[in-house]
Structure formats: structure tokens, C-alpha cells
Amino acid sequence: MIQVGIIGGTGYVGAELLRLLSNHNKVKISAVSSTSYSGKTISSIYPNFYGINEIVYGNEDEVIEKSDLIFLGLPSGLSESIVEKAVKKNKICIDMGADFRFKSETAYKKWYKKDFEIMDLHEKSVYGLPELNRKYIKEAKIIGNPGCYATSVELALLPLISGGFIEEKGIIADCKSGVTGSGRSLKEGSHFVNCNESFSAYKVANHRHTPEIEENLSSVSKKDVKLTFIPHLIPINRGILSTVYTTPKDKIDMEKLHEDYCEFYKAEPFVKVLPLGEVAKINNVRLSNYCHISLHYDEENNKLIMISCLDNMVKGSAGQGIQNMNIVLGFDEKEGLNAVPAIF
């Protein structure tokens, strides 16, 4: 059994990792840390674990010492020094925050107001989108798990960008997320009275996932990809729906494009391209590691539209982290992630 630990185990991401890892047959949860709840049991914070997992929250050094692989579920800006300690002890680290998502220090500093303090860690890290970087993830010691919105938008666009089918500028990503995307800490916008029966945009054209998406799509395109990204908060617990508008360079044959998408993702266990005429919906991927993509064309305005849906807490976060874990440890990629999406 591989010993797996979590540093920062009381946020939504940490709790979701615990839930999913509980169904994994090849790993054992060795230790979990929490600054705020040290000494308390997991079930005292999340009663759904009562009688199932009664592990006690410890400290980060305990997690590093007891674990072969470590997930870091921390706010951005806190992972570097911990990863340095862990890597020196030959541990594998999967950072669920943004600290290892970027190759460009300039972009990270602009959007996160922080420098790369330990440069060699970033040179060794791999961006953990399996559908893009699987061969590099296999050999990685440090994996930066992608952002939830970024995962949805990048999966929607990868076949088009890699094939050079669309204009690299003027892409619009209109995205909606459930309230778990804002984390466990209470914020004004996530109060029940402010989000229930409401629907609002936030961080318009100023969201931190914008440079992440642009950097990774540009690396595929070998051209400078630019997009306008507008996130919205919708009154559901979990899920992301991204509607991505693009301009094709040539006349579109939707049957051929659909074949190209199916071919591009045919070996990917968690990306499902829906038949033409169907529309991707959040409730069809809920509580699963699947991403559904549907393709649409506005012929009159020459706009190619992709709709991409995933569960922000699973494929958008903890599930993708476990998918990366499976790859780097040589397990079946679907291990622990085989759950069929919830029916309702």
C-alpha cells in the first residue's frame, strides 16, 4: 500500500480528497494536517466520515514523514517551502493550489503578487492536466494540479488549438460555477441570501485562471492565445459549465469536426464528446471525474461554440489530483474514480 497524506485537510478540496481516497484500493491515508483543527478527528469537522475515517488532524511534518505521496490543499502562496522539505525526503507532491501551475514567473507574479522563491522546484514541476501532459506527469516529483475553470476551458479547446482550426485571439469563455468553487471560508457572495435565487458575474476579465489557460493553450498552439474569461456564480453546490465561443479559420464541417474531437479524446477515460445535437449539462457529470463536451455552430455568425461541463470538486480538483496520483504511481488511471455520475 502506498502511504498518502494531505496537508490542509479541512477545506473542501482536502475533504473531497479524503472522500475519494477512501474508495481507492491501492493507497492508505497515512496522515492529514490542519492548522486550525489540530488534534481533532476528521469526523468532528465532516460528520459524513463518522465511523468510516476517524484519523486525527496532525501537523505538516508528520504528514511528510509518514507519506510517500502528499497532496497540498493550501491557499496559493503557501506550498513552496513545504514542497521543498518533502522533495528533499524524496516524496511526490501534488499541489492543489496555483503555486506550481505556471512556468512563467512573470505571469504568476502579476496575478498572484508573489515571486518564485525556489526556482529549481518550478523547473522540475509539471502542469497536471493528464490529457495534455500525461507523459511528463509519469516522471514528475512535483505536479501542479490545474484550476477548475482552466480544466473545463482547456479541455473544450485543446483539439481546436492543436489543429489550428480557430483564431487564437478573440476567444470568449463564459463560465458558471457552483458555490463550492469559492472554498470553505465564508465570503459575502457565498452567504445563502446573496447567492440563492441569484446569478452573478465576478472578477470579470480579471480572474486568475485567465493566464493559466492562456499559457497552456499557447504552449500547444505555438502562438499567442488570448481569451476573455468571465466567471459566474450560480446557486448550486458543485459543477462548472463553460460556454466557449471561437471563430473558425475555415468553413466548418460539423460531422468532420465531431469525428476529430472523438479521435482526439478516444484514449481519454474521463472526457466524453457528446453526439451532435446534444448539449452538455452539469447534472450529468455531478460527483464524477468526467468532463462532457458538446459542439455547436452558429453558421450565420460563423461562431464555433463548445460547451464543457465537469464537477469542480472532482475533475476540477480532487478527482484530477487522484488521476495524477494514479499516473505518477503507475496505477490504472481510473482507480478510485470509477463512479458513474449521479442521476440526480
CSV table of C-alpha atoms in Angstrom, one decimal:
chain,number,residue,atom,x,y,z
A,1,MET,CA,0.0,0.0,0.0
A,2,ILE,CA,1.2,3.5,-0.9
A,3,GLN,CA,1.0,5.9,2.0
A,4,VAL,CA,-0.8,9.1,1.0
A,5,GLY,CA,-1.0,12.3,3.2
A,6,ILE,CA,-2.9,15.6,2.9
A,7,ILE,CA,-1.6,18.9,4.1
A,8,GLY,CA,-4.5,21.2,4.6
A,9,GLY,CA,-7.3,18.6,5.1
A,10,THR,CA,-10.2,20.7,6.3
A,11,GLY,CA,-11.0,22.8,3.3
A,12,TYR,CA,-13.4,21.5,0.6
A,13,VAL,CA,-10.6,20.2,-1.6
A,14,GLY,CA,-9.0,18.3,1.3
A,15,ALA,CA,-12.3,16.8,2.4
A,16,GLU,CA,-13.1,15.7,-1.2
A,17,LEU,CA,-9.7,14.1,-1.5
A,18,LEU,CA,-10.4,12.2,1.7
A,19,ARG,CA,-13.8,11.1,0.4
A,20,LEU,CA,-12.4,9.9,-2.9
A,21,LEU,CA,-9.3,8.3,-1.5
A,22,SER,CA,-11.5,6.3,0.9
A,23,ASN,CA,-12.6,4.3,-2.2
A,24,HIS,CA,-9.1,3.7,-3.6
A,25,ASN,CA,-7.8,0.2,-3.3
A,26,LYS,CA,-4.1,0.8,-3.7
A,27,VAL,CA,-3.4,3.6,-1.2
A,28,LYS,CA,-3.8,4.2,2.5
A,29,ILE,CA,-4.4,7.7,4.1
A,30,SER,CA,-1.4,8.0,6.4
A,31,ALA,CA,-1.8,11.4,7.9
A,32,VAL,CA,-3.7,14.6,7.5
A,33,SER,CA,-2.8,18.1,8.8
A,34,SER,CA,-4.7,21.1,9.7
A,35,THR,CA,-3.5,24.4,11.3
A,36,SER,CA,-7.0,25.3,12.7
A,37,TYR,CA,-8.2,21.9,13.8
A,38,SER,CA,-5.0,20.1,15.0
A,39,GLY,CA,-5.9,17.3,17.4
A,40,LYS,CA,-9.5,16.9,16.2
A,41,THR,CA,-10.8,14.0,14.3
A,42,ILE,CA,-11.9,14.4,10.7
A,43,SER,CA,-15.5,13.3,11.6
A,44,SER,CA,-15.8,16.1,14.1
A,45,ILE,CA,-15.5,18.6,11.2
A,46,TYR,CA,-17.2,16.5,8.5
A,47,PRO,CA,-19.7,14.1,10.2
A,48,ASN,CA,-20.1,12.1,6.9
A,49,PHE,CA,-16.8,10.4,7.9
A,50,TYR,CA,-18.2,9.2,11.3
A,51,GLY,CA,-17.3,5.6,11.9
A,52,ILE,CA,-15.5,5.4,8.5
A,53,ASN,CA,-12.4,7.6,9.0
A,54,GLU,CA,-11.5,8.8,12.4
A,55,ILE,CA,-8.0,9.9,11.7
A,56,VAL,CA,-6.8,12.8,13.8
A,57,TYR,CA,-5.5,16.0,12.2
A,58,GLY,CA,-1.8,16.5,12.9
A,59,ASN,CA,0.9,18.8,11.5
A,60,GLU,CA,2.7,19.1,8.2
A,61,ASP,CA,5.9,17.5,9.4
A,62,GLU,CA,4.0,14.4,10.4
A,63,VAL,CA,2.4,14.2,7.0
A,64,ILE,CA,5.7,14.5,5.2
A,65,GLU,CA,7.3,11.8,7.5
A,66,LYS,CA,4.5,9.3,7.1
A,67,SER,CA,3.7,9.7,3.4
A,68,ASP,CA,5.1,8.5,0.1
A,69,LEU,CA,2.9,11.0,-1.8
A,70,ILE,CA,1.5,14.3,-0.5
A,71,PHE,CA,-1.4,16.4,-1.6
A,72,LEU,CA,-1.3,20.0,-0.6
A,73,GLY,CA,-4.7,21.6,-0.2
A,74,LEU,CA,-3.5,25.1,0.8
A,75,PRO,CA,-4.2,28.6,-0.3
A,76,SER,CA,-2.0,29.8,-3.1
A,77,GLY,CA,1.4,31.1,-1.9
A,78,LEU,CA,2.0,28.6,0.9
A,79,SER,CA,3.2,25.5,-0.8
A,80,GLU,CA,6.8,26.2,-2.0
A,81,SER,CA,8.7,25.8,1.3
A,82,ILE,CA,6.6,22.6,2.2
A,83,VAL,CA,7.3,21.1,-1.2
A,84,GLU,CA,11.0,21.8,-0.8
A,85,LYS,CA,11.1,19.9,2.5
A,86,ALA,CA,9.1,17.0,1.1
A,87,VAL,CA,11.1,16.7,-2.1
A,88,LYS,CA,14.3,16.6,-0.1
A,89,LYS,CA,12.9,13.5,1.5
A,90,ASN,CA,12.1,12.0,-1.9
A,91,LYS,CA,8.3,12.5,-1.6
A,92,ILE,CA,6.0,13.1,-4.5
A,93,CYS,CA,3.9,16.3,-4.2
A,94,ILE,CA,0.7,17.2,-5.9
A,95,ASP,CA,-0.2,20.9,-5.2
A,96,MET,CA,-3.9,21.6,-5.4
A,97,GLY,CA,-3.3,25.4,-5.4
A,98,ALA,CA,-1.8,27.6,-8.0
A,99,ASP,CA,1.9,27.7,-6.9
A,100,PHE,CA,3.1,25.2,-9.5
A,101,ARG,CA,0.6,25.8,-12.3
A,102,PHE,CA,2.8,28.3,-14.1
A,103,LYS,CA,6.1,28.1,-16.0
A,104,SER,CA,6.1,31.9,-16.3
A,105,GLU,CA,7.2,33.6,-13.2
A,106,THR,CA,6.1,37.0,-14.7
A,107,ALA,CA,2.5,35.8,-15.1
A,108,TYR,CA,2.5,34.3,-11.6
A,109,LYS,CA,3.8,37.5,-10.1
A,110,LYS,CA,1.4,39.7,-12.0
A,111,TRP,CA,-1.7,37.7,-11.0
A,112,TYR,CA,-0.7,36.3,-7.6
A,113,LYS,CA,1.6,39.1,-6.4
A,114,LYS,CA,4.4,36.6,-5.4
A,115,ASP,CA,7.8,35.6,-6.8
A,116,PHE,CA,9.1,32.1,-7.4
A,117,GLU,CA,11.2,31.8,-4.3
A,118,ILE,CA,12.7,28.4,-5.1
A,119,MET,CA,13.2,28.4,-8.8
A,120,ASP,CA,14.5,24.9,-9.2
A,121,LEU,CA,11.2,23.5,-7.9
A,122,HIS,CA,9.3,25.2,-10.6
A,123,GLU,CA,11.7,24.0,-13.3
A,124,LYS,CA,11.0,20.4,-12.1
A,125,SER,CA,7.2,20.8,-11.8
A,126,VAL,CA,4.7,19.6,-14.3
A,127,TYR,CA,1.3,21.0,-15.1
A,128,GLY,CA,-1.1,18.2,-14.2
A,129,LEU,CA,-3.7,18.1,-17.0
A,130,PRO,CA,-3.4,14.4,-17.9
A,131,GLU,CA,-4.9,15.0,-21.4
A,132,LEU,CA,-2.1,17.4,-22.2
A,133,ASN,CA,0.9,16.2,-20.1
A,134,ARG,CA,0.5,12.6,-19.3
A,135,LYS,CA,3.9,11.5,-20.4
A,136,TYR,CA,5.6,14.2,-18.2
A,137,ILE,CA,3.3,13.5,-15.2
A,138,LYS,CA,4.6,9.9,-15.2
A,139,GLU,CA,8.1,11.1,-14.3
A,140,ALA,CA,7.2,14.0,-12.1
A,141,LYS,CA,8.0,14.6,-8.4
A,142,ILE,CA,6.1,17.9,-8.3
A,143,ILE,CA,2.7,18.3,-10.0
A,144,GLY,CA,0.6,21.5,-10.2
A,145,ASN,CA,-3.0,20.4,-10.3
A,146,PRO,CA,-4.9,22.6,-12.7
A,147,GLY,CA,-7.6,25.1,-11.7
A,148,CYS,CA,-11.2,24.0,-12.1
A,149,TYR,CA,-12.3,26.6,-14.7
A,150,ALA,CA,-9.0,26.1,-16.5
A,151,THR,CA,-9.6,22.4,-16.8
A,152,SER,CA,-13.0,22.9,-18.3
A,153,VAL,CA,-11.9,25.5,-20.8
A,154,GLU,CA,-8.7,23.8,-21.8
A,155,LEU,CA,-10.4,20.5,-22.5
A,156,ALA,CA,-13.0,22.3,-24.6
A,157,LEU,CA,-10.3,24.0,-26.7
A,158,LEU,CA,-7.4,21.6,-27.0
A,159,PRO,CA,-8.5,19.8,-30.2
A,160,LEU,CA,-9.1,23.1,-31.9
A,161,ILE,CA,-6.0,24.8,-30.7
A,162,SER,CA,-3.7,21.8,-31.5
A,163,GLY,CA,-5.2,21.6,-35.0
A,164,GLY,CA,-5.0,25.3,-35.7
A,165,PHE,CA,-8.7,25.4,-36.6
A,166,ILE,CA,-9.7,28.6,-34.8
A,167,GLU,CA,-8.4,32.2,-34.5
A,168,GLU,CA,-6.1,32.3,-31.5
A,169,LYS,CA,-7.4,35.8,-30.5
A,170,GLY,CA,-10.9,36.8,-29.6
A,171,ILE,CA,-11.9,33.6,-27.7
A,172,ILE,CA,-14.6,34.1,-25.1
A,173,ALA,CA,-15.1,31.7,-22.2
A,174,ASP,CA,-18.4,32.3,-20.4
A,175,CYS,CA,-18.3,30.1,-17.4
A,176,LYS,CA,-20.6,29.2,-14.4
A,177,SER,CA,-19.6,27.5,-11.2
A,178,GLY,CA,-21.3,26.3,-8.0
A,179,VAL,CA,-20.5,27.9,-4.7
A,180,THR,CA,-18.0,25.3,-3.6
A,181,GLY,CA,-15.7,26.9,-6.1
A,182,SER,CA,-15.2,29.8,-3.6
A,183,GLY,CA,-13.9,27.5,-0.9
A,184,ARG,CA,-15.0,26.7,2.7
A,185,SER,CA,-14.2,30.1,4.2
A,186,LEU,CA,-17.3,32.2,4.3
A,187,LYS,CA,-17.4,35.2,1.9
A,188,GLU,CA,-20.1,37.8,1.4
A,189,GLY,CA,-21.0,36.5,-2.0
A,190,SER,CA,-21.5,32.9,-0.7
A,191,HIS,CA,-24.0,33.8,2.0
A,192,PHE,CA,-27.2,32.0,1.3
A,193,VAL,CA,-29.2,35.2,1.0
A,194,ASN,CA,-26.7,36.6,-1.6
A,195,CYS,CA,-26.4,33.6,-3.8
A,196,ASN,CA,-29.7,31.8,-3.5
A,197,GLU,CA,-32.1,32.7,-6.3
A,198,SER,CA,-29.4,34.8,-7.9
A,199,PHE,CA,-26.9,34.6,-10.7
A,200,SER,CA,-23.9,37.0,-10.8
A,201,ALA,CA,-20.6,37.5,-12.6
A,202,TYR,CA,-17.5,38.2,-10.7
A,203,LYS,CA,-13.8,39.1,-11.4
A,204,VAL,CA,-14.9,40.0,-14.9
A,205,ALA,CA,-11.9,39.8,-17.3
A,206,ASN,CA,-9.7,39.7,-14.1
A,207,HIS,CA,-9.8,36.1,-12.9
A,208,ARG,CA,-6.5,34.3,-12.1
A,209,HIS,CA,-7.4,31.3,-14.2
A,210,THR,CA,-7.1,33.5,-17.3
A,211,PRO,CA,-3.3,33.5,-17.5
A,212,GLU,CA,-3.2,29.7,-16.7
A,213,ILE,CA,-5.5,28.9,-19.6
A,214,GLU,CA,-3.6,31.3,-22.0
A,215,GLU,CA,-0.2,29.9,-21.0
A,216,ASN,CA,-1.1,26.3,-21.6
A,217,LEU,CA,-3.1,26.8,-24.8
A,218,SER,CA,-0.3,29.0,-26.2
A,219,SER,CA,2.2,26.2,-25.4
A,220,VAL,CA,0.1,23.9,-27.6
A,221,SER,CA,-0.6,26.4,-30.4
A,222,LYS,CA,3.0,27.8,-30.5
A,223,LYS,CA,1.1,31.1,-31.0
A,224,ASP,CA,-0.1,33.7,-28.5
A,225,VAL,CA,-3.6,32.6,-27.4
A,226,LYS,CA,-5.8,35.2,-25.9
A,227,LEU,CA,-9.2,34.9,-24.4
A,228,THR,CA,-11.8,36.9,-22.4
A,229,PHE,CA,-12.8,34.9,-19.4
A,230,ILE,CA,-16.0,35.7,-17.4
A,231,PRO,CA,-16.8,33.5,-14.4
A,232,HIS,CA,-20.3,33.5,-12.8
A,233,LEU,CA,-21.6,32.1,-9.5
A,234,ILE,CA,-24.8,30.0,-9.7
A,235,PRO,CA,-26.8,28.8,-6.7
A,236,ILE,CA,-25.8,25.1,-6.8
A,237,ASN,CA,-23.3,23.3,-4.6
A,238,ARG,CA,-21.0,21.9,-7.3
A,239,GLY,CA,-20.4,21.9,-11.0
A,240,ILE,CA,-19.0,24.0,-13.8
A,241,LEU,CA,-20.5,24.8,-17.2
A,242,SER,CA,-18.2,26.6,-19.7
A,243,THR,CA,-19.6,28.0,-22.9
A,244,VAL,CA,-16.6,28.8,-25.2
A,245,TYR,CA,-17.1,31.0,-28.3
A,246,THR,CA,-14.5,30.9,-31.1
A,247,THR,CA,-14.0,32.0,-34.7
A,248,PRO,CA,-13.1,29.2,-37.1
A,249,LYS,CA,-10.4,30.0,-39.7
A,250,ASP,CA,-12.1,28.0,-42.5
A,251,LYS,CA,-15.5,26.6,-43.3
A,252,ILE,CA,-16.7,24.2,-40.7
A,253,ASP,CA,-18.0,20.6,-41.4
A,254,MET,CA,-19.5,19.7,-38.1
A,255,GLU,CA,-19.6,16.0,-38.8
A,256,LYS,CA,-15.9,16.0,-39.5
A,257,LEU,CA,-15.1,18.2,-36.5
A,258,HIS,CA,-17.1,15.9,-34.3
A,259,GLU,CA,-15.0,13.0,-35.6
A,260,ASP,CA,-11.8,14.9,-34.9
A,261,TYR,CA,-12.9,15.6,-31.3
A,262,CYS,CA,-13.8,11.9,-30.8
A,263,GLU,CA,-10.4,10.8,-32.2
A,264,PHE,CA,-8.5,13.4,-30.1
A,265,TYR,CA,-10.1,12.1,-26.9
A,266,LYS,CA,-10.7,8.4,-27.8
A,267,ALA,CA,-8.0,7.2,-25.4
A,268,GLU,CA,-9.0,9.5,-22.6
A,269,PRO,CA,-11.0,7.7,-19.9
A,270,PHE,CA,-12.8,10.8,-18.5
A,271,VAL,CA,-13.5,13.0,-21.4
A,272,LYS,CA,-16.7,12.3,-23.3
A,273,VAL,CA,-17.6,14.0,-26.5
A,274,LEU,CA,-21.4,14.0,-26.8
A,275,PRO,CA,-23.2,13.3,-30.1
A,276,LEU,CA,-24.0,16.3,-32.3
A,277,GLY,CA,-27.3,17.8,-31.3
A,278,GLU,CA,-26.9,17.1,-27.6
A,279,VAL,CA,-25.9,19.7,-25.0
A,280,ALA,CA,-23.6,19.1,-22.1
A,281,LYS,CA,-25.2,19.6,-18.7
A,282,ILE,CA,-23.8,19.9,-15.2
A,283,ASN,CA,-26.1,17.3,-13.6
A,284,ASN,CA,-24.8,14.6,-16.0
A,285,VAL,CA,-21.3,14.8,-14.6
A,286,ARG,CA,-22.1,15.5,-10.9
A,287,LEU,CA,-20.0,13.6,-8.3
A,288,SER,CA,-17.8,12.1,-11.1
A,289,ASN,CA,-14.4,12.7,-12.7
A,290,TYR,CA,-15.9,13.0,-16.1
A,291,CYS,CA,-16.0,16.0,-18.4
A,292,HIS,CA,-18.7,16.2,-21.1
A,293,ILE,CA,-18.2,18.3,-24.2
A,294,SER,CA,-20.8,19.3,-26.8
A,295,LEU,CA,-20.1,21.0,-30.1
A,296,HIS,CA,-22.3,23.7,-31.7
A,297,TYR,CA,-22.0,26.0,-34.7
A,298,ASP,CA,-23.7,29.4,-35.4
A,299,GLU,CA,-23.4,29.4,-39.1
A,300,GLU,CA,-24.9,32.9,-39.6
A,301,ASN,CA,-22.3,34.5,-37.4
A,302,ASN,CA,-19.5,32.0,-38.1
A,303,LYS,CA,-19.0,31.1,-34.4
A,304,LEU,CA,-18.0,27.7,-33.2
A,305,ILE,CA,-19.3,27.0,-29.7
A,306,MET,CA,-18.1,24.4,-27.3
A,307,ILE,CA,-19.9,23.6,-24.0
A,308,SER,CA,-17.8,21.8,-21.4
A,309,CYS,CA,-19.2,20.5,-18.1
A,310,LEU,CA,-17.5,19.0,-15.1
A,311,ASP,CA,-17.8,18.7,-11.3
A,312,ASN,CA,-15.5,21.4,-10.0
A,313,MET,CA,-14.7,19.4,-6.9
A,314,VAL,CA,-13.8,16.2,-8.8
A,315,LYS,CA,-12.4,16.5,-12.3
A,316,GLY,CA,-11.9,20.2,-11.5
A,317,SER,CA,-9.9,19.5,-8.3
A,318,ALA,CA,-9.6,16.4,-6.1
A,319,GLY,CA,-10.5,13.8,-8.7
A,320,GLN,CA,-8.0,15.2,-11.1
A,321,GLY,CA,-5.4,15.2,-8.3
A,322,ILE,CA,-6.1,11.5,-7.8
A,323,GLN,CA,-5.9,10.9,-11.5
A,324,ASN,CA,-2.5,12.5,-11.5
A,325,MET,CA,-1.5,10.3,-8.5
A,326,ASN,CA,-2.6,7.2,-10.4
A,327,ILE,CA,-0.5,8.2,-13.4
A,328,VAL,CA,2.7,9.0,-11.4
A,329,LEU,CA,2.4,5.8,-9.3
A,330,GLY,CA,1.7,3.6,-12.3
A,331,PHE,CA,-1.8,2.6,-11.2
A,332,ASP,CA,-4.8,2.2,-13.5
A,333,GLU,CA,-5.7,5.8,-14.2
A,334,LYS,CA,-9.4,5.1,-13.3
A,335,GLU,CA,-8.6,3.5,-9.9
A,336,GLY,CA,-10.8,5.1,-7.2
A,337,LEU,CA,-12.5,7.3,-9.9
A,338,ASN,CA,-14.9,4.8,-11.5
A,339,ALA,CA,-18.1,6.3,-10.0
A,340,VAL,CA,-20.8,6.8,-12.6
A,341,PRO,CA,-22.2,10.4,-12.4
A,342,ALA,CA,-25.1,10.9,-10.0
A,343,ILE,CA,-28.5,10.6,-11.6
A,344,PHE,CA,-29.9,13.5,-9.6
